[in-house]
Short mmCIF file of C-alpha atoms in Angstrom, two decimals:
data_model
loop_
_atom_site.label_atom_id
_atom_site.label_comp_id
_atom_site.label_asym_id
_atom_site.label_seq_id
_atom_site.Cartn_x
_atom_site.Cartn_y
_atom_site.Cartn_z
CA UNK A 677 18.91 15.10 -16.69
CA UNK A 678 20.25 18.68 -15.02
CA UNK A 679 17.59 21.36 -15.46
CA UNK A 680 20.41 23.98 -15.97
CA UNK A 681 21.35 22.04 -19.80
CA UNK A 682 20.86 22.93 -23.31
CA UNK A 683 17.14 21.37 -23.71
CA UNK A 684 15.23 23.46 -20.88
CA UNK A 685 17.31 26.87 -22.38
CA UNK A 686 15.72 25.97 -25.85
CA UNK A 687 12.13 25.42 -24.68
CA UNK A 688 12.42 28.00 -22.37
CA UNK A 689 13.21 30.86 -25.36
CA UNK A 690 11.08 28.82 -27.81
CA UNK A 691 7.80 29.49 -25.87
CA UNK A 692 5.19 32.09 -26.71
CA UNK A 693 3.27 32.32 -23.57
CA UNK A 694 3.42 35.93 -22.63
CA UNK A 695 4.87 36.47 -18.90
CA UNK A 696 8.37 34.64 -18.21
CA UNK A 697 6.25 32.89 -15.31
CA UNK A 698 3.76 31.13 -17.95
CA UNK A 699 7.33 30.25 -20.41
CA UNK A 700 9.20 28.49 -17.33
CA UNK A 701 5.52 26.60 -16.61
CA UNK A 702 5.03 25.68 -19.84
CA UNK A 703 8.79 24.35 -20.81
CA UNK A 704 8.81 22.63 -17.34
CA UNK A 705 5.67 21.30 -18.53
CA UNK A 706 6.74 19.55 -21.61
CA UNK A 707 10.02 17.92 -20.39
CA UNK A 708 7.81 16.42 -17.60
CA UNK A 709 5.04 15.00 -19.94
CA UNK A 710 7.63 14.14 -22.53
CA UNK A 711 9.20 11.68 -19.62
CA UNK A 712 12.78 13.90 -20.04
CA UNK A 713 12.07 14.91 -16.35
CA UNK A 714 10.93 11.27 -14.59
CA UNK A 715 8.95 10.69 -11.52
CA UNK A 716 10.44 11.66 -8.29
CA UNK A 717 13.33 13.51 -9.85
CA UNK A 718 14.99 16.55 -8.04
CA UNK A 719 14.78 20.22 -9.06
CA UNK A 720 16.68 23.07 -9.00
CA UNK A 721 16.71 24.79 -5.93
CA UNK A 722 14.77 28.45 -7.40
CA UNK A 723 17.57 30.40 -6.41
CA UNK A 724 19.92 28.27 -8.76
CA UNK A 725 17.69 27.78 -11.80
CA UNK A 726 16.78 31.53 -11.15
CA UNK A 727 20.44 32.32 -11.91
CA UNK A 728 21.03 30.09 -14.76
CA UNK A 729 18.16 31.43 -16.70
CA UNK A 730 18.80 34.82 -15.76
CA UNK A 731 15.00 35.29 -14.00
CA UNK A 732 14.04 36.46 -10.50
CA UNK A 733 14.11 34.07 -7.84
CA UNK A 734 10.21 35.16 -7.53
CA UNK A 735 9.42 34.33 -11.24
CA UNK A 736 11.10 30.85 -10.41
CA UNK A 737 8.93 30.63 -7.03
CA UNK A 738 5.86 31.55 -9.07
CA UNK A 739 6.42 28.98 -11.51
CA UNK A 740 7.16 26.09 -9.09
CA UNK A 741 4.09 27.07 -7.30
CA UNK A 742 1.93 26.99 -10.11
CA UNK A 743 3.02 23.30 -11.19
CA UNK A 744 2.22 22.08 -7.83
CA UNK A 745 -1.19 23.22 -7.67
CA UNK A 746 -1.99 21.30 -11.07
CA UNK A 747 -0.40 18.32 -9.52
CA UNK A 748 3.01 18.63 -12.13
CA UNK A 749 5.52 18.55 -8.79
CA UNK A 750 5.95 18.48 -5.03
CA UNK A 751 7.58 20.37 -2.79
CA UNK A 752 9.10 19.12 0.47
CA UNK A 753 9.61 22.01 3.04
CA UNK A 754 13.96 21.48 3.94
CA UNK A 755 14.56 18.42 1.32
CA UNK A 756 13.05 20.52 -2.34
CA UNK A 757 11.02 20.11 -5.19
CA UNK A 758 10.34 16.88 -6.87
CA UNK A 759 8.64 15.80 -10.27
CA UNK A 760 4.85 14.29 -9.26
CA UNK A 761 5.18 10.44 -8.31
CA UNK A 762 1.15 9.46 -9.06
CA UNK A 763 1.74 11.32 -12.76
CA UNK A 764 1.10 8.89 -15.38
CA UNK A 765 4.20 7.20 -17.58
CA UNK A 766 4.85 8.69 -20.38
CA UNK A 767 4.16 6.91 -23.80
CA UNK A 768 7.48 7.02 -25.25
CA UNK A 769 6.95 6.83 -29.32
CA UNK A 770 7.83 3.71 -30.93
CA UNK A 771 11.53 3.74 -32.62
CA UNK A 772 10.96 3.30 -36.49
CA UNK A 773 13.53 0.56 -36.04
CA UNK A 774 11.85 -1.82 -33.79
CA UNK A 775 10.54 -5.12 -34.87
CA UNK A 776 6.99 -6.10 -33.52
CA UNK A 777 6.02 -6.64 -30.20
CA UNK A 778 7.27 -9.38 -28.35
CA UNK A 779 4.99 -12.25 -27.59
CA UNK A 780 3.50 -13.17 -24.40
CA UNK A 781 2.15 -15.97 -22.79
CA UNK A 782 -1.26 -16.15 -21.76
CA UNK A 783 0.21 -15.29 -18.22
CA UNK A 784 2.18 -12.67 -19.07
CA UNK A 785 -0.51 -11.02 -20.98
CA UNK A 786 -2.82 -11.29 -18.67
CA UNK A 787 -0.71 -9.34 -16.40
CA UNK A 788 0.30 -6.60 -18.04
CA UNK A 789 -3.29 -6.36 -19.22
CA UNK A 790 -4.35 -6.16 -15.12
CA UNK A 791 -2.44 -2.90 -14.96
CA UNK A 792 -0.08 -4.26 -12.06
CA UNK A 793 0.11 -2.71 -8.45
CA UNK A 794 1.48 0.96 -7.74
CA UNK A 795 2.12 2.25 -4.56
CA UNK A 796 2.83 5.94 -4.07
CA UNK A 797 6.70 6.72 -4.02
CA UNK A 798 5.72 10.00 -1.81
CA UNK A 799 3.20 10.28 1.34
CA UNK A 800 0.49 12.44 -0.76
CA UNK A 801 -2.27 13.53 0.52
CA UNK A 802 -4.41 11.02 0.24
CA UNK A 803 -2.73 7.61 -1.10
CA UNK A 804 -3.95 5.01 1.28
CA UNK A 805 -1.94 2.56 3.32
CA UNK A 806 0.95 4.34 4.02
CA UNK A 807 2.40 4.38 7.45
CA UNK A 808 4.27 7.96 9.20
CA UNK A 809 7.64 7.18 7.91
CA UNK A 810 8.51 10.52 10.20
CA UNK A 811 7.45 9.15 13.31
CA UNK A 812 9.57 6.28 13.50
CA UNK A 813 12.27 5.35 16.27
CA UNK A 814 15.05 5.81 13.68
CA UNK A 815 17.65 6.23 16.70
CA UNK A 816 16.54 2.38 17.74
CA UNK A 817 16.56 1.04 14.52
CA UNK A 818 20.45 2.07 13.69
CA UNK A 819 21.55 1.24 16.84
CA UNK A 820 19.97 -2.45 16.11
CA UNK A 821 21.52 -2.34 12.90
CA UNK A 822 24.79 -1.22 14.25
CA UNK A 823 25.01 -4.03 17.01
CA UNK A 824 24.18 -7.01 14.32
CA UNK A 825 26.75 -5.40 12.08
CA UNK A 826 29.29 -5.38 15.23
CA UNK A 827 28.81 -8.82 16.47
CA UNK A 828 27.65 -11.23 13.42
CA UNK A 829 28.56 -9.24 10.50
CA UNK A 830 29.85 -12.62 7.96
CA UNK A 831 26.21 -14.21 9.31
CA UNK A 832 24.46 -11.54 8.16
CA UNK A 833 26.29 -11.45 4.61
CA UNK A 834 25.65 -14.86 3.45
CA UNK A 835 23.03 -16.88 2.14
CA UNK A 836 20.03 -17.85 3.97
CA UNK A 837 17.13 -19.96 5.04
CA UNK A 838 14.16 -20.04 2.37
CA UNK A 839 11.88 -20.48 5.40
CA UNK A 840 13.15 -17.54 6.63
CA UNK A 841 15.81 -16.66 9.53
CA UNK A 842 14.86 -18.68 13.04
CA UNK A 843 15.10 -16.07 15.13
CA UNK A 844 12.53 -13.97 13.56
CA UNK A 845 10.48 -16.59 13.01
CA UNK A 846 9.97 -17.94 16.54
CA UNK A 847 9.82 -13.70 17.35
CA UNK A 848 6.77 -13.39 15.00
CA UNK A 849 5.00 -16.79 15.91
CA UNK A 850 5.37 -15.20 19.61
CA UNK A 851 3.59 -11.95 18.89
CA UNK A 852 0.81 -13.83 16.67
CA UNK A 853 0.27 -15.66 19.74
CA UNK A 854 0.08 -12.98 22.15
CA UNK A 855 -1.45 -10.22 19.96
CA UNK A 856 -3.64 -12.25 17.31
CA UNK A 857 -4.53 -15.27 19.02
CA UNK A 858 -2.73 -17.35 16.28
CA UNK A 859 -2.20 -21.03 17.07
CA UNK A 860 1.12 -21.84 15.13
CA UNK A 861 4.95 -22.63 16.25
CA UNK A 862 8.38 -21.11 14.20
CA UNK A 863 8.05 -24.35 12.39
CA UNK A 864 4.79 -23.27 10.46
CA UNK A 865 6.01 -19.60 9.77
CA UNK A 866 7.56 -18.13 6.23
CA UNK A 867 9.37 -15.23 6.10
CA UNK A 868 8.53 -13.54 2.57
CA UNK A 869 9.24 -10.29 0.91
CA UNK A 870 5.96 -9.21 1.02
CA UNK A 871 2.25 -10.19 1.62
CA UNK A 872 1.68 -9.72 -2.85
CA UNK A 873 4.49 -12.53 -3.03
CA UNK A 874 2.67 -14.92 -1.13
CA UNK A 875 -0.48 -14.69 -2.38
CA UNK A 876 1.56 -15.20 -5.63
CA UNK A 877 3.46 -18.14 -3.75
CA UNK A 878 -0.22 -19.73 -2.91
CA UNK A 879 -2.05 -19.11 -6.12
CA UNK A 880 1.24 -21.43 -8.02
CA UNK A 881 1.53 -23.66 -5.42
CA UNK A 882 -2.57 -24.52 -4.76
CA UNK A 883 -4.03 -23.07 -7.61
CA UNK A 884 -4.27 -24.85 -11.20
CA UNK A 885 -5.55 -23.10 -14.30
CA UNK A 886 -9.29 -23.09 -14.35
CA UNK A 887 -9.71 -23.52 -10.48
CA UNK A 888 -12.21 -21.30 -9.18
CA UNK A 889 -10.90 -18.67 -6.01
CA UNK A 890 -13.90 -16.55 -4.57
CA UNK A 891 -12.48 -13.24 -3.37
CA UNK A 892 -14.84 -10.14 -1.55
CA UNK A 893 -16.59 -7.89 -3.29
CA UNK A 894 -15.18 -4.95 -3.29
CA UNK A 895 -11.70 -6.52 -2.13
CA UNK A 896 -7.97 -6.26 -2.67
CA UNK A 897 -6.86 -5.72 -6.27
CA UNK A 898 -3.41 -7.38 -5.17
CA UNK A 899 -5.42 -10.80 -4.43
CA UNK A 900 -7.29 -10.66 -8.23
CA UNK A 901 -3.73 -10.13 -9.70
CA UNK A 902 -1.94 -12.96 -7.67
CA UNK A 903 -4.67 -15.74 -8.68
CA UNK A 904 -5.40 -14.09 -12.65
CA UNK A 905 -2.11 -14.44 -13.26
CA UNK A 906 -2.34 -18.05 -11.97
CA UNK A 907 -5.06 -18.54 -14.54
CA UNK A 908 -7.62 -19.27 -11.70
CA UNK A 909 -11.52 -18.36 -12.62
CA UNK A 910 -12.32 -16.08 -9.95
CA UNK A 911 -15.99 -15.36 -8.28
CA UNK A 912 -17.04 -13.02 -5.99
CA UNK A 913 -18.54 -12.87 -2.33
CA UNK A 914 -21.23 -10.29 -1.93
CA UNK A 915 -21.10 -8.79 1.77
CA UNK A 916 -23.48 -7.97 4.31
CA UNK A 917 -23.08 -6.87 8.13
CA UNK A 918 -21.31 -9.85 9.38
CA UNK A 919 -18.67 -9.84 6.73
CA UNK A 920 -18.34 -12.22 3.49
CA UNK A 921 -21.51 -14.31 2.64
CA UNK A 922 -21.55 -17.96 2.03
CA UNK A 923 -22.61 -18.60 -1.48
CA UNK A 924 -24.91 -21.16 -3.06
CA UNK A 925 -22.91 -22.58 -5.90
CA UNK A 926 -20.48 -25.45 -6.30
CA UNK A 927 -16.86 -25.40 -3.93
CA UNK A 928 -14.25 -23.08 -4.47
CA UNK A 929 -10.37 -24.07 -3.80
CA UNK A 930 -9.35 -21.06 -2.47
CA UNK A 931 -10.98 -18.36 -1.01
CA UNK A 932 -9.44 -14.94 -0.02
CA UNK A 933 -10.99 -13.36 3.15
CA UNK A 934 -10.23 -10.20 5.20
CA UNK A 935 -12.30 -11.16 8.27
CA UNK A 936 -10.58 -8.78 11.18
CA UNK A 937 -10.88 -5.68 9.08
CA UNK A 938 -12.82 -6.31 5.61
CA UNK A 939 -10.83 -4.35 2.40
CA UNK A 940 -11.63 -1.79 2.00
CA UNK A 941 -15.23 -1.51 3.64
CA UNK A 942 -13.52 -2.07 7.05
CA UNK A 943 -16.60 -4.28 8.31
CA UNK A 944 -15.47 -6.47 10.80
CA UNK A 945 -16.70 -10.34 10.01
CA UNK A 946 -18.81 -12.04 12.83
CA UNK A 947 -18.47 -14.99 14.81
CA UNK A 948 -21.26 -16.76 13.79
CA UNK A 949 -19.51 -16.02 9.83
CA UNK A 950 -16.58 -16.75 11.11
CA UNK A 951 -17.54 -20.62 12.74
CA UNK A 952 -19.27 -20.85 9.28
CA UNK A 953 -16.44 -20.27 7.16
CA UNK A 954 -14.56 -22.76 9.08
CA UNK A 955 -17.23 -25.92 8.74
CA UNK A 956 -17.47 -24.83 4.93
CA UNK A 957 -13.74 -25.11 4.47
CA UNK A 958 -13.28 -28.30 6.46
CA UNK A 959 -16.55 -30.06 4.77
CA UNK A 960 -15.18 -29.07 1.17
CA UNK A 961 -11.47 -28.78 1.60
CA UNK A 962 -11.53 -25.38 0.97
CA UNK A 963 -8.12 -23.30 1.92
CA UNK A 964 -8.80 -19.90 3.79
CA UNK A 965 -6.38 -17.51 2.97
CA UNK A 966 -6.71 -14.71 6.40
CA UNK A 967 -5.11 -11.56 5.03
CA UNK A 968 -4.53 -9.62 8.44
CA UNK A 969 -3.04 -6.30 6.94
CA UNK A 970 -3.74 -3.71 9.52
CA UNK A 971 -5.17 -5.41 12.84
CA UNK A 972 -2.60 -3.41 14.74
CA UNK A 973 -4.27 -0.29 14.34
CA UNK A 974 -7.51 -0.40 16.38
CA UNK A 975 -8.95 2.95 17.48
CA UNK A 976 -11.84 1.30 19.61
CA UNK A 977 -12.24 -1.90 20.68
CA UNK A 978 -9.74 -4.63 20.14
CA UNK A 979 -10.10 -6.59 16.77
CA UNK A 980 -11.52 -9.83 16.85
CA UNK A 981 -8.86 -12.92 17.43
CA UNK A 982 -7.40 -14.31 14.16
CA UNK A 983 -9.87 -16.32 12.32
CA UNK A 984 -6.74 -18.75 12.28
CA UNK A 985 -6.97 -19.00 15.91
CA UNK A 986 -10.34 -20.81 15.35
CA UNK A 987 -9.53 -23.28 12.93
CA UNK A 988 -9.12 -27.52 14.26
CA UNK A 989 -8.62 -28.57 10.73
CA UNK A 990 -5.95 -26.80 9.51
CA UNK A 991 -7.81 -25.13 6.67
CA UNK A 992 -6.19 -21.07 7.38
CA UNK A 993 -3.54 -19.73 6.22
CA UNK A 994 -2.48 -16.46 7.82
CA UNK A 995 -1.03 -13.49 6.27
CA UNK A 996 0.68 -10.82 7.38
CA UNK A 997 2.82 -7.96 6.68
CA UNK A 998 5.76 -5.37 8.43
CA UNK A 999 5.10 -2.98 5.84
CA UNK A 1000 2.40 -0.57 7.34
CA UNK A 1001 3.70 -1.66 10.78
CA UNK A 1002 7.12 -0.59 10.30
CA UNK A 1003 8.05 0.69 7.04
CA UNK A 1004 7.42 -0.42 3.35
CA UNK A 1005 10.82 -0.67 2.00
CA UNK A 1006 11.68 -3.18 5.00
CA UNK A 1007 10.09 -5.76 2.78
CA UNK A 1008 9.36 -8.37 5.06
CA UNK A 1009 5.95 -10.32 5.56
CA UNK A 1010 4.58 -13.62 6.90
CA UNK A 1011 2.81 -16.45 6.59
CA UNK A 1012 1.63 -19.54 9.22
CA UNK A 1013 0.72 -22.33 7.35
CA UNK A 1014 -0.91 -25.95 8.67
CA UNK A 1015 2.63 -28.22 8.87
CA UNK A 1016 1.45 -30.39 6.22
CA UNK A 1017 2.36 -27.16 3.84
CA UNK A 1018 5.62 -25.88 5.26
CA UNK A 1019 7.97 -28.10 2.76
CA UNK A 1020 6.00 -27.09 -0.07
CA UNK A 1021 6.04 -23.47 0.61
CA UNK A 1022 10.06 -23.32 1.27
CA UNK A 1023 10.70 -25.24 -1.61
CA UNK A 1024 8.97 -22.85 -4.24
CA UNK A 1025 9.93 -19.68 -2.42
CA UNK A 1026 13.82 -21.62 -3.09
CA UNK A 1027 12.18 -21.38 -7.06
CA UNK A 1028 11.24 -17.58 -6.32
CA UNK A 1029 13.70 -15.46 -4.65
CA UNK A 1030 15.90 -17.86 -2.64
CA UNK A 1031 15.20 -15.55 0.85
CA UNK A 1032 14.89 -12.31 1.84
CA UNK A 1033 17.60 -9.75 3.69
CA UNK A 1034 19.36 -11.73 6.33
CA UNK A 1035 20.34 -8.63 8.09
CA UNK A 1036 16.57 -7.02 7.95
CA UNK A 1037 15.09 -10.50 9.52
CA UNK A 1038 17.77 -10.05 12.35
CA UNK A 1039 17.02 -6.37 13.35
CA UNK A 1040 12.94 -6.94 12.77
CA UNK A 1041 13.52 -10.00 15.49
CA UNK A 1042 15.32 -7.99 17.78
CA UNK A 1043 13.06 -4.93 17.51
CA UNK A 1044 10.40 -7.30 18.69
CA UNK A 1045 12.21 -9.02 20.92
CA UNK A 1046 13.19 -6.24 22.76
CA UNK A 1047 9.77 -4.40 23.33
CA UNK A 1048 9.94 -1.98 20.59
CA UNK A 1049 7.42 -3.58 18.48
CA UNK A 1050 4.63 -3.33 20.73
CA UNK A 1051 5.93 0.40 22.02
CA UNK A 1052 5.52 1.92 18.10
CA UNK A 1053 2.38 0.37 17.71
CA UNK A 1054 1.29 2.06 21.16
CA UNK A 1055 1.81 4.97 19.76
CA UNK A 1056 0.94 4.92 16.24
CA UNK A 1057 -2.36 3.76 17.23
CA UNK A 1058 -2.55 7.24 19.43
CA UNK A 1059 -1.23 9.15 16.87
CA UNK A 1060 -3.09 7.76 14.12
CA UNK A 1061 -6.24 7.52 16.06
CA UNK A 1062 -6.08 11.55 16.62
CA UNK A 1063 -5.23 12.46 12.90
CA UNK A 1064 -8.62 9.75 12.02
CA UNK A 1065 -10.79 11.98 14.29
CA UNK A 1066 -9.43 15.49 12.45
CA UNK A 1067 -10.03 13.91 9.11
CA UNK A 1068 -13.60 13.43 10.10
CA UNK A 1069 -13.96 16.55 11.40
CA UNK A 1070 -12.97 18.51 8.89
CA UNK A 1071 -15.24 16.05 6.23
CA UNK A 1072 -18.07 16.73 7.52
CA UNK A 1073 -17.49 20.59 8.80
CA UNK A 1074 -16.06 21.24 5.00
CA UNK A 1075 -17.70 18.75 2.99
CA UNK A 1076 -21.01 17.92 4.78
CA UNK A 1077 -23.13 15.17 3.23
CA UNK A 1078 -20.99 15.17 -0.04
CA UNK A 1079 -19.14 12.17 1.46
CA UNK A 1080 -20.24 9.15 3.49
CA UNK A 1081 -17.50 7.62 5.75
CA UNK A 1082 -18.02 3.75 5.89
CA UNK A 1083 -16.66 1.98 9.09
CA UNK A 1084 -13.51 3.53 10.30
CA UNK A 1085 -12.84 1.93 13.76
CA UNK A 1086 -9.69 0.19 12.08
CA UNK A 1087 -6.51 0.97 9.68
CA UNK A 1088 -4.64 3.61 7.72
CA UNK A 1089 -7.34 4.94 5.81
CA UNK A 1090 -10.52 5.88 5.43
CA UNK A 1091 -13.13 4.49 2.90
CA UNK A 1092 -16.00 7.32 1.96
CA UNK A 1093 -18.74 6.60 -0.70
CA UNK A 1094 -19.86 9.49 -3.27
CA UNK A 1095 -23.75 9.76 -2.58
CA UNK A 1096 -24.27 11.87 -5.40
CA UNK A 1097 -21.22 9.82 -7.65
CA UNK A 1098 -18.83 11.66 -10.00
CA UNK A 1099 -15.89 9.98 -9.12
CA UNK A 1100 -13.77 9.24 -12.43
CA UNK A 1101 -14.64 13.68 -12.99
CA UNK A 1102 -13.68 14.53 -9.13
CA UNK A 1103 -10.56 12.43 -9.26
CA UNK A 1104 -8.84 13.54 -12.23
CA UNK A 1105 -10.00 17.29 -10.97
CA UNK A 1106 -8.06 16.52 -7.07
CA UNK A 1107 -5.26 15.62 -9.00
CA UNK A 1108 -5.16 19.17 -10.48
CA UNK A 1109 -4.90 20.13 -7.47
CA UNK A 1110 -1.90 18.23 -6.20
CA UNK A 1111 -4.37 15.46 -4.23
CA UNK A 1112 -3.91 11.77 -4.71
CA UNK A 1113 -7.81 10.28 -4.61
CA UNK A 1114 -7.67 6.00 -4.69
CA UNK A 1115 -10.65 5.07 -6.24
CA UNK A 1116 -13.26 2.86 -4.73
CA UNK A 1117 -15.08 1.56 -7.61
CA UNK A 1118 -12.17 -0.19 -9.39
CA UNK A 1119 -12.38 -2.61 -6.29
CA UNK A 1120 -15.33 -3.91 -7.62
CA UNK A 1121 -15.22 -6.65 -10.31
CA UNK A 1122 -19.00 -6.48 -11.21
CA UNK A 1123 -21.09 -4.00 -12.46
CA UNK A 1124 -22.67 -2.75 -9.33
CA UNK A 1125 -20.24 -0.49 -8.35
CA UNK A 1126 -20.21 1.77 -5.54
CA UNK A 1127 -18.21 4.89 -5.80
CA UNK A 1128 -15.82 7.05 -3.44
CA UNK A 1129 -12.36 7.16 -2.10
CA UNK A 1130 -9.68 5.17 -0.10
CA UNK A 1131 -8.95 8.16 2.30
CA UNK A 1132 -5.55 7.72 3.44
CA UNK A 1133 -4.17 9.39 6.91
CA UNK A 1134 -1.92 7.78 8.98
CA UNK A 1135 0.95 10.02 6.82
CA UNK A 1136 -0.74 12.84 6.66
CA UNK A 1137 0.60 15.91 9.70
CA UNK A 1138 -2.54 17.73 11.21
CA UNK A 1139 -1.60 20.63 8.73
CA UNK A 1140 -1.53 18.82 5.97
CA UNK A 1141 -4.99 17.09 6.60
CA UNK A 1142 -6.60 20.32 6.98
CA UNK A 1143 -5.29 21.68 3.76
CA UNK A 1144 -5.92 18.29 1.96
CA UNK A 1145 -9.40 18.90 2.91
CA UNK A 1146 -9.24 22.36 1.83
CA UNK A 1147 -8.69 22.24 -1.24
CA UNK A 1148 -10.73 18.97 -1.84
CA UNK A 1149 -13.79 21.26 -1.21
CA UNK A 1150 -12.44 23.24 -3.89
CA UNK A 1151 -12.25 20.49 -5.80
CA UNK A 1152 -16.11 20.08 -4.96
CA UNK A 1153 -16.73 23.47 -5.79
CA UNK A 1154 -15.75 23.76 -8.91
#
């Protein structure tokens, strides 16, 4: 909807407030809880709506300003101002017409009841996971579009491979080799859309209703919805140093592990664990899902070598992802799989999707093929590493003992625990403030919770970490 139509006019002379500033604010206001103005929507530039509601560009400024500070909009130095992407949907009233509610299955329901996955449209300060979408070789990726476009253009148009395209497939299975220790030919690797599809892929193809899946406590949401949704009765794995603890209680099926860098406590699981894991698998036959979803962003010591790479019995099955090396939208991951699997898992991703973007498998296989892979990561983990050290600088020059950073040797953000609690309060205050907080005690599925926040980084410019932190210890101050 334009901003300069008949609606904003009306609320705009219809409101009592007494300044022209706090009229603007508050008609803004409404069409962006009311859902007329949607997430991620474009503004008015404020010399434009300044001259179609006859205001001062300043009383425009003043306005804009003041809904970004309580978290209403964004503002993008050179691109604009944008409605808030983390604001919550609108509740759109009922139409007197409608008949009841549609029924659900017992899957469906269950998830919409989960709540579903979001992932922030925008790089906010401090949404977790997200990789610097500004420092990446866009010159290198066009031209690698551009030359697949020249030369194979009808190839890349068609139809393609459930498995997923050969050549990036024997590209990946190289670099797992190299980089991860991964034991596994192109044969055993499928291309997917993204890592959430194939744990969904898994929980329908080895998971029946009622089976029990152990996942880590606190772990990845994403994991609990894949296997709910499958119906699966899901237990929990209490951690200690080494990573993910054995339990004493009758075999589960399937059991979800993030051994190289545990989400989102960052622990790193121990050999000893590891060799464990593997015997308990084998003697039951358990499945060990290995969800490797940041590895390639070390800031210390290498990460351990897949837990994959360990396995004789063919009991792993390795995940991993493009999205936080690369970018999101790419939407490509993988999976290696024991051969005994491979049929199986092309023949329901056939049922799912069919395959994903024949030209985006071709450029992601030459951009590894030709060295640029390994060249980002070089410097993402550089760049990355330096904006992890500000952001614990400035926590514990601004915030002191407030927060507790966990384990932060590894990944995109940074997990802290509240010492003194008040999450669910300090959250929705940050927000006010125009800061995105992911909260730590929704990982947990029991009721000892620990609370904090899923710092995220990697996105964040210097500037913008020390203002982030700046007004966080507002936040904190109250």
């Amino acid at each position: 909807m334009p901003l300069t139509n008949v609606p904003l006019i009306q609320l705009f002379a219809s409101q009592q407030a007494r300044t022209r500033r706090d009229r603007l604010c508050a008609a803004l206001r409404q069409l962006i809880t009311d859902g007329t103005l949607r997430q991620g929507e474009r503004l008015p530039s404020s010399r434009l709506l300044a001259v179609d509601l006859s205001l001062s560009r300043v009383t425009v400024e003043a306005a804009y300003a003041q809904l970004e500070s309580e978290g209403c909009l964004l503002r993008h130095s050179g691109k604009g101002t944008f409605v808030a992407a983390d604001l919550p949907a609108p509740r759109r009233p009922t139409p007197a017409s409608s008949t009841a509610a549609p029924a659900l299955s017992s899957r469906g329901s269950n998830i919409v009841a989960s709540g579903g996955c979001d992932d922030p449209l925008f790089p906010l300060a401090f949404a977790a996971g997200s990789p610097d979408l500004r420092a990446f070789p866009h010159a290198i990726w066009r031209r690698l579009v551009a030359q697949r476009l020249r030369h194979t253009p009808e190839k890349m148009m068609g139809y393609g491979a459930p498995q997923g395209l050969a050549e990036l497939r024997e590209a990946v299975a190289r670099y797992l080799a190299q980089a991860r220790g991964v034991r596994c030919d192109a044969g055993q690797i499928i291309i997917l859309t993204s890592s959430q599809q194939a744990l969904q892929m898994l929980a329908m193809l080895l998971c029946d209703p009622g089976d029990t899946i152990w996942l880590e406590e606190p772990g990845y949401r994403g994991a609990y919805h894949a296997f709910n949704s499958a119906g699966a009765t899901i237990g929990t794995l209490e951690l200690d140093d080494e990573g993910a603890k054995i339990p004493d209680r009758p075999a589960a099926k399937l059991i979800y592990l993030t051994p190289s860098h545990q989400y989102p406590t960052g622990a790193t699981m121990s050999l000893t664990r590891r060799l464990a894991w593997l015997a308990y698998a084998r003697a039951h036959g358990s499945w060990l899902i290995e969800d490797d979803y940041d590895s390639e962003f070390y800031y210390g010591a290498q990460p351990a070598p897949a837990l994959q790479g360990l396995d004789k019995a063919g009991r792993v099955l390795y995940l991993g992802t493009f999205s936080k090396t690369l970018f999101p939208s790419l939407r490509l991951a993988y999976l290696a799989v024991p051969p005994a699997l491979v049929d199986a898992c092309c023949r329901m991703r056939s049922v799912m999707d069919g395959h994903s973007a024949q030209l985006m498998q071709a450029v992601t296989a030459d951009f590894l093929d030709r060295g640029h892979f390994q060249a980002h990561l070089r410097l993402m983990r550089k760049l990355y590493g330096s904006r992890r050290e500000l952001l614990l600088t400035e926590l514990a020059t601004k915030l002191g003992d407030r927060l507790h950073p966990l384990s932060h040797q590894h990944g995109l953000q940074l997990t802290a625990t509240l010492p003194d609690g008040g999450e669910k309060k300090l959250t929705r205050q940050a927000l006010q403030a125009g800061l995105v907080l992911p909260r730590l005690s929704p990982l947990y599925q029991g009721d000892a919770q620990q609370e904090g926040w899923l710092l995220g980084f990697s996105a964040l410019a210097p500037a913008e970490i020390v203002s982030a932190v700046e007004k966080l210890a507002r936040v904190f101050a109250g």
